[in-house]
Coordinates of C-alpha atoms in Angstrom, one line a residue:
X1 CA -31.9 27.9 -20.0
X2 CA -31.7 28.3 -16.6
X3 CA -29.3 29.9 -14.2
X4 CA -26.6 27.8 -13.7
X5 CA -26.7 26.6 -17.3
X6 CA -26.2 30.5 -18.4
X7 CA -23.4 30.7 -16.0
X8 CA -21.5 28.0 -17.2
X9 CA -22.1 29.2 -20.7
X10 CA -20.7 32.4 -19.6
X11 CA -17.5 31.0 -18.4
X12 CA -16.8 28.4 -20.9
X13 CA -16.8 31.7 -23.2
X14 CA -14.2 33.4 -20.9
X15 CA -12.0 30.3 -20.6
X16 CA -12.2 29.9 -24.4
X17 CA -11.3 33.5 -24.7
X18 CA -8.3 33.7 -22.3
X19 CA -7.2 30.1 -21.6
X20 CA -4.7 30.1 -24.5
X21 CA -3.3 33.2 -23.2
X22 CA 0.9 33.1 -22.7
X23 CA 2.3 34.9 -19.5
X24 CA 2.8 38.2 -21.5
X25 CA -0.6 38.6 -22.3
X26 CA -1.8 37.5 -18.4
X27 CA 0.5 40.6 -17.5
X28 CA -0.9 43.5 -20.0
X29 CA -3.3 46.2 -18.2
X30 CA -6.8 45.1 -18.3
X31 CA -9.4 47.9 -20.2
X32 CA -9.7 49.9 -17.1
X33 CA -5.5 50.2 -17.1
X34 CA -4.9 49.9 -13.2
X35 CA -4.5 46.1 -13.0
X36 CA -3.6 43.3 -15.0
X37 CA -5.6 41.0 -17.2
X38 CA -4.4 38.6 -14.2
X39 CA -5.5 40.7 -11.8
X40 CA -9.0 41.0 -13.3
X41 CA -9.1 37.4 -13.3
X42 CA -8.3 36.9 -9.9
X43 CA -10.7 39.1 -8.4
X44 CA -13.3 37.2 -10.2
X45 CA -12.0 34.1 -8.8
X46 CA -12.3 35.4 -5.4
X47 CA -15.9 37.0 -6.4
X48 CA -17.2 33.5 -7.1
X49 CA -15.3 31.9 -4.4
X50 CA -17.0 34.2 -1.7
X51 CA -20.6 33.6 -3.7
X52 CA -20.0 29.7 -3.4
X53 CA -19.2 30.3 0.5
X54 CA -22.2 32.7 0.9
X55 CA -24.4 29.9 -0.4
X56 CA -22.8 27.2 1.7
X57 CA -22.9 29.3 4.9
X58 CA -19.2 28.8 4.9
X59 CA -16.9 32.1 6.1
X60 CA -15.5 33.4 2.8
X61 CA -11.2 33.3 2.6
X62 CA -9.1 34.3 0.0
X63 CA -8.5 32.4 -3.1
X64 CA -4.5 31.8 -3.1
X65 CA -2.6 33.4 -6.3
X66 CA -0.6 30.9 -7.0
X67 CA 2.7 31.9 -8.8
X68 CA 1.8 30.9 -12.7
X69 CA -1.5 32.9 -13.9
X70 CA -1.7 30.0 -16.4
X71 CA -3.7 28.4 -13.5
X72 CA -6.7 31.4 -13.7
X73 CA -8.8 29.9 -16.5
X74 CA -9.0 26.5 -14.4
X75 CA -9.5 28.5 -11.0
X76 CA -12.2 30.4 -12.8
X77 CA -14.1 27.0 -13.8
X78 CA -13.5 24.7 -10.7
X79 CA -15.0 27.7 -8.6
X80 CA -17.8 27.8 -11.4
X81 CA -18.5 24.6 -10.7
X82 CA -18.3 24.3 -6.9
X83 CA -21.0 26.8 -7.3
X84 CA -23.7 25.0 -9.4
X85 CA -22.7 21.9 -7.3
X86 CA -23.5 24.0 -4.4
X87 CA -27.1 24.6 -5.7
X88 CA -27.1 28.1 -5.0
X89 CA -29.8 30.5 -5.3
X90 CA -31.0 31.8 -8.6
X91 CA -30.4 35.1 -7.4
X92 CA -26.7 33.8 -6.4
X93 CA -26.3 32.4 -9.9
X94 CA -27.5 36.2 -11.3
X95 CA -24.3 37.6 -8.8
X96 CA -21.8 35.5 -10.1
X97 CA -22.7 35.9 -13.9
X98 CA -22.8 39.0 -13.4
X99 CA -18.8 39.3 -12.3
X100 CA -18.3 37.2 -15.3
X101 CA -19.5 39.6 -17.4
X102 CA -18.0 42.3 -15.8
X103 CA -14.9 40.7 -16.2
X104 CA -14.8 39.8 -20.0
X105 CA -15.7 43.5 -20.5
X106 CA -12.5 44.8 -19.0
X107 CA -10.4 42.3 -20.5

């Protein structure tokens, strides 16, 4: 399996894991207790958004949180995706997996 294939892997087990997830749960302090599960989520977001902009040679800009964290799981995936589609670097692949499993440990 290759890079991009273990990536994806990796977040189609987060999305399965948290995509059901009602608001209540989105708002409950992650493992590490000073942010939310939501919060967690976001940052990863913004993590792969800024590796997908790295690879393109594109300046990185925040990742808008828009007002239902219902939304994160598809963020999550659709920056996933721009960042195999951007045919980044192994090494860039590594990065971004990673933040994803960083992230499912403090959820």
């Amino acid at each position: 399996m290759d890079a991009a294939e273990e990536l994806v892997r990796a977040v189609d087990r987060l999305v399965d894991r948290v995509g059901h997830w009602p608001p209540s749960r989105w708002a409950v302090a992650a493992g590490t207790g000073d942010r939310s599960r939501a919060d967690v989520v976001h940052a990863l977001v913004q993590r792969l958004a800024d590796l997908e902009a790295g690879a393109t040679g594109r300046a990185s800009r925040p990742v808008p949180r828009l007002a239902n964290d219902l939304a994160l799981p598809d963020q999550v995936r659709v920056m996933t995706l721009d960042l195999v589609a951007a045919q980044a670097p192994p090494a860039v692949l590594d990065a971004a997996l990673d933040a994803v499993t960083v992230a499912q440990h403090e959820l």
